[in-house]
mmCIF file of C-alpha atoms in Angstrom:
data_model
loop_
_atom_site.group_PDB
_atom_site.id
_atom_site.type_symbol
_atom_site.label_atom_id
_atom_site.label_comp_id
_atom_site.label_asym_id
_atom_site.label_seq_id
_atom_site.Cartn_x
_atom_site.Cartn_y
_atom_site.Cartn_z
ATOM 1 C CA LEU G 8 48.225 -17.282 58.999
ATOM 2 C CA GLU G 9 44.883 -18.208 56.979
ATOM 3 C CA ALA G 10 45.628 -22.391 56.924
ATOM 4 C CA ILE G 11 47.566 -24.897 58.221
ATOM 5 C CA GLY G 12 48.635 -27.978 56.967
ATOM 6 C CA VAL G 13 48.801 -31.457 58.878
ATOM 7 C CA ALA G 14 50.350 -34.507 57.950
ATOM 8 C CA VAL G 15 51.779 -37.546 59.118
ATOM 9 C CA ALA G 16 54.204 -39.886 57.486
ATOM 10 C CA VAL G 17 53.486 -43.304 56.235
ATOM 11 C CA ASP G 18 54.990 -45.386 58.175
ATOM 12 C CA LEU G 19 53.303 -42.841 61.959
ATOM 13 C CA LYS G 20 57.136 -42.422 62.958
ATOM 14 C CA SER G 21 57.224 -38.306 62.727
ATOM 15 C CA ALA G 22 54.437 -35.079 61.362
ATOM 16 C CA ALA G 23 54.563 -31.670 60.311
ATOM 17 C CA ILE G 24 52.163 -28.357 60.057
ATOM 18 C CA VAL G 25 52.188 -25.405 57.595
ATOM 19 C CA GLY G 26 51.349 -22.762 57.307
ATOM 20 C CA ALA G 27 50.022 -20.749 54.493
ATOM 21 C CA GLY G 28 48.860 -16.764 53.877
ATOM 22 C CA LEU G 29 47.886 -14.469 50.994
ATOM 23 C CA ARG G 30 50.640 -12.268 50.779
ATOM 24 C CA GLY G 31 49.658 -11.000 47.406
ATOM 25 C CA ASP G 32 48.759 -12.089 44.604
ATOM 26 C CA ARG G 33 52.195 -15.458 45.992
ATOM 27 C CA VAL G 34 50.694 -17.948 48.609
ATOM 28 C CA ALA G 35 53.457 -17.724 51.692
ATOM 29 C CA ALA G 36 54.380 -20.587 53.969
ATOM 30 C CA LYS G 37 56.058 -21.753 56.889
ATOM 31 C CA VAL G 38 56.854 -24.833 58.237
ATOM 32 C CA LEU G 39 55.363 -24.469 61.708
ATOM 33 C CA ALA G 40 56.398 -27.931 63.331
ATOM 34 C CA THR G 41 57.202 -30.078 62.701
ATOM 35 C CA GLY G 42 58.361 -34.168 65.474
ATOM 36 C CA PRO G 43 58.564 -37.955 66.061
ATOM 37 C CA GLY G 44 55.488 -39.730 66.031
ATOM 38 C CA THR G 45 52.010 -37.933 66.195
ATOM 39 C CA HIS G 46 50.825 -37.794 70.372
ATOM 40 C CA TRP G 47 52.097 -34.358 70.017
ATOM 41 C CA VAL G 48 49.632 -33.096 66.578
ATOM 42 C CA VAL G 49 46.684 -32.787 68.309
ATOM 43 C CA ASP G 50 48.114 -29.783 71.067
ATOM 44 C CA GLU G 51 50.585 -28.389 68.781
ATOM 45 C CA VAL G 52 47.103 -27.837 65.728
ATOM 46 C CA ARG G 53 45.638 -27.141 68.913
ATOM 47 C CA ARG G 54 48.211 -23.758 69.937
ATOM 48 C CA ILE G 55 47.926 -22.912 66.612
ATOM 49 C CA TYR G 56 44.597 -22.417 66.472
ATOM 50 C CA GLY G 57 44.125 -20.476 69.727
ATOM 51 C CA GLY G 58 46.310 -16.973 68.164
ATOM 52 C CA HIS G 59 44.939 -17.743 64.599
ATOM 53 C CA GLN G 60 41.581 -19.146 64.264
ATOM 54 C CA CYS G 61 42.519 -20.131 60.924
ATOM 55 C CA GLN G 62 41.842 -23.343 58.743
ATOM 56 C CA ILE G 63 42.850 -26.869 59.223
ATOM 57 C CA VAL G 64 43.242 -28.799 56.813
ATOM 58 C CA ILE G 65 44.029 -32.587 55.564
ATOM 59 C CA ASP G 66 44.446 -35.437 53.145
ATOM 60 C CA GLY G 67 41.363 -37.295 54.379
ATOM 61 C CA GLY G 68 42.662 -40.911 52.857
ATOM 62 C CA GLY G 69 46.391 -40.428 53.786
ATOM 63 C CA PRO G 70 47.993 -40.611 56.943
ATOM 64 C CA SER G 71 47.567 -37.839 58.750
ATOM 65 C CA ALA G 72 42.794 -39.626 58.689
ATOM 66 C CA PRO G 73 43.474 -40.903 62.092
ATOM 67 C CA LEU G 74 43.422 -37.595 63.715
ATOM 68 C CA ALA G 75 40.689 -35.954 61.952
ATOM 69 C CA ALA G 76 37.432 -36.788 64.718
ATOM 70 C CA GLU G 77 39.971 -34.221 67.691
ATOM 71 C CA LEU G 78 41.450 -31.522 64.461
ATOM 72 C CA LYS G 79 37.416 -31.653 63.763
ATOM 73 C CA LYS G 80 36.474 -31.127 67.275
ATOM 74 C CA ILE G 81 39.068 -27.889 67.744
ATOM 75 C CA ALA G 82 38.259 -26.183 64.209
ATOM 76 C CA ARG G 83 34.870 -27.495 63.758
ATOM 77 C CA ARG G 84 33.651 -25.470 60.135
ATOM 78 C CA ARG G 85 36.752 -24.393 59.955
ATOM 79 C CA PHE G 86 38.352 -28.728 59.309
ATOM 80 C CA THR G 87 38.722 -30.265 56.550
ATOM 81 C CA ALA G 88 39.780 -33.255 55.397
ATOM 82 C CA MET G 89 40.303 -33.547 51.565
ATOM 83 C CA ASN G 90 37.794 -36.267 50.201
ATOM 84 C CA LEU G 91 40.924 -37.818 47.168
ATOM 85 C CA PRO G 92 39.335 -35.356 43.957
ATOM 86 C CA GLN G 93 40.790 -33.027 46.349
ATOM 87 C CA TYR G 94 44.003 -34.134 47.506
ATOM 88 C CA LYS G 95 45.238 -34.882 43.380
ATOM 89 C CA ASP G 96 43.728 -30.513 42.858
ATOM 90 C CA ALA G 97 45.677 -29.978 45.609
ATOM 91 C CA CYS G 98 48.713 -32.012 44.781
ATOM 92 C CA ALA G 99 48.460 -30.041 40.585
ATOM 93 C CA ASP G 100 48.107 -26.514 42.104
ATOM 94 C CA LEU G 101 50.994 -26.506 44.666
ATOM 95 C CA PHE G 102 52.966 -27.915 41.497
ATOM 96 C CA GLN G 103 52.116 -25.902 39.311
ATOM 97 C CA ALA G 104 52.141 -22.842 41.863
ATOM 98 C CA THR G 105 55.700 -23.873 41.797
ATOM 99 C CA GLN G 106 56.393 -23.802 38.384
ATOM 100 C CA ASP G 107 55.160 -19.694 38.122
ATOM 101 C CA SER G 108 56.558 -19.126 41.452
ATOM 102 C CA THR G 109 53.140 -17.832 42.824
ATOM 103 C CA ILE G 110 54.258 -20.024 46.222
ATOM 104 C CA GLU G 111 56.748 -19.225 48.503
ATOM 105 C CA HIS G 112 58.200 -20.378 51.030
ATOM 106 C CA GLY G 113 62.231 -19.541 53.767
ATOM 107 C CA ASP G 114 64.931 -21.947 53.359
ATOM 108 C CA GLU G 115 64.197 -25.227 55.084
ATOM 109 C CA PRO G 116 65.149 -27.866 55.760
ATOM 110 C CA GLU G 117 62.261 -30.011 56.822
ATOM 111 C CA LEU G 118 60.821 -28.570 53.385
ATOM 112 C CA ASN G 119 62.873 -29.148 51.427
ATOM 113 C CA LEU G 120 64.019 -32.578 52.148
ATOM 114 C CA ALA G 121 61.313 -33.698 52.226
ATOM 115 C CA VAL G 122 60.687 -31.949 48.869
ATOM 116 C CA SER G 123 63.985 -34.016 47.785
ATOM 117 C CA SER G 124 62.301 -37.048 48.966
ATOM 118 C CA ALA G 125 58.703 -37.189 46.947
ATOM 119 C CA THR G 126 58.126 -39.136 44.231
ATOM 120 C CA TRP G 127 55.030 -39.013 41.807
ATOM 121 C CA ARG G 128 52.049 -41.943 42.144
ATOM 122 C CA ASN G 129 49.279 -41.954 39.390
ATOM 123 C CA ILE G 130 46.244 -42.409 40.169
ATOM 124 C CA GLY G 131 44.215 -42.961 37.300
ATOM 125 C CA ASP G 132 45.111 -39.955 34.579
ATOM 126 C CA ARG G 133 45.670 -37.672 37.036
ATOM 127 C CA ARG G 134 49.293 -38.174 40.434
ATOM 128 C CA VAL G 135 49.478 -37.287 43.836
ATOM 129 C CA TRP G 136 52.692 -37.526 45.953
ATOM 130 C CA GLY G 137 54.226 -40.371 46.674
ATOM 131 C CA ARG G 138 55.518 -41.463 49.312
ATOM 132 C CA SER G 139 58.080 -44.477 49.162
ATOM 133 C CA GLY G 140 61.241 -41.631 48.964
ATOM 134 C CA GLY G 141 60.563 -41.032 53.035
ATOM 135 C CA ASP G 142 59.106 -38.722 54.902
ATOM 136 C CA ILE G 143 57.246 -36.366 52.295
ATOM 137 C CA SER G 144 54.733 -34.809 55.684
ATOM 138 C CA PRO G 145 55.605 -31.507 55.206
ATOM 139 C CA LEU G 146 55.037 -31.119 51.790
ATOM 140 C CA GLU G 147 52.066 -33.102 51.822
ATOM 141 C CA ALA G 148 51.129 -30.278 54.530
ATOM 142 C CA LEU G 149 52.225 -27.643 52.008
ATOM 143 C CA THR G 150 49.835 -29.392 49.646
ATOM 144 C CA CYS G 151 47.363 -28.835 51.952
ATOM 145 C CA ALA G 152 47.425 -25.753 53.768
ATOM 146 C CA HIS G 153 48.478 -24.351 50.460
ATOM 147 C CA TRP G 154 45.087 -25.455 48.051
ATOM 148 C CA ARG G 155 42.995 -24.223 51.408
ATOM 149 C CA VAL G 156 43.787 -21.152 50.927
ATOM 150 C CA THR G 157 44.536 -20.949 46.720
ATOM 151 C CA ASN G 158 40.261 -22.168 46.992
ATOM 152 C CA ARG G 159 38.766 -20.465 49.755
ATOM 153 C CA GLN G 160 36.678 -18.047 47.662
ATOM 154 C CA GLN G 161 35.700 -20.754 46.029
ATOM 155 C CA GLN G 162 34.007 -22.663 48.266
ATOM 156 C CA SER G 163 30.324 -22.948 48.797
ATOM 157 C CA ALA G 164 28.509 -23.658 52.311
ATOM 158 C CA ALA G 165 27.174 -26.135 50.897
ATOM 159 C CA ASP G 166 30.914 -27.321 50.955
ATOM 160 C CA GLU G 167 31.273 -26.037 53.991
ATOM 161 C CA ARG G 168 28.635 -27.734 55.430
ATOM 162 C CA LEU G 169 29.414 -30.962 54.301
ATOM 163 C CA ALA G 170 33.067 -30.255 55.683
ATOM 164 C CA ALA G 171 31.716 -30.517 59.202
ATOM 165 C CA GLY G 172 29.800 -33.960 58.670
ATOM 166 C CA GLU G 173 26.454 -31.830 57.952
ATOM 167 C CA SER G 174 23.960 -32.189 55.039
ATOM 168 C CA ALA G 175 24.895 -30.131 51.820
ATOM 169 C CA VAL G 176 21.272 -29.280 52.186
ATOM 170 C CA LEU G 177 20.075 -26.982 54.206
ATOM 171 C CA THR G 178 16.881 -27.089 56.174
ATOM 172 C CA VAL G 179 14.603 -24.419 57.784
#
């Protein structure tokens, strides 16, 4: 397990945690937890993180943003709250991965329902998952985890400092 994505439904009535990691040249993903509300999320992330020391990723502009401070306490430098350009890339990357068959997951009812409920929402000349069709938190959590696994090698030390809330400029 290299990364977990955390997402909350727009109505805050449910949340999902999805894990992902590389398996050869493909990303393997699994729904790790789903449940009502958000009260359970931080404790469950803490439990999962304790066993894996993986990256934790959320959409920093989405409904999971209020959890950011607590999640950052768990993972410190291994926590990322994606900004909007990153989230746009993440949605495009996951869609492309499905087209290229470079992602695999079990036949998980929560994820299947999220995918069937998802719509597209245009932001400028790009698109992201639309939440108007229902709870897509498992799909959004997968998007976050997939993005971190596939982009981990491209993250610079400056990016890590920014994600940790520090200055990108290293001072000596």
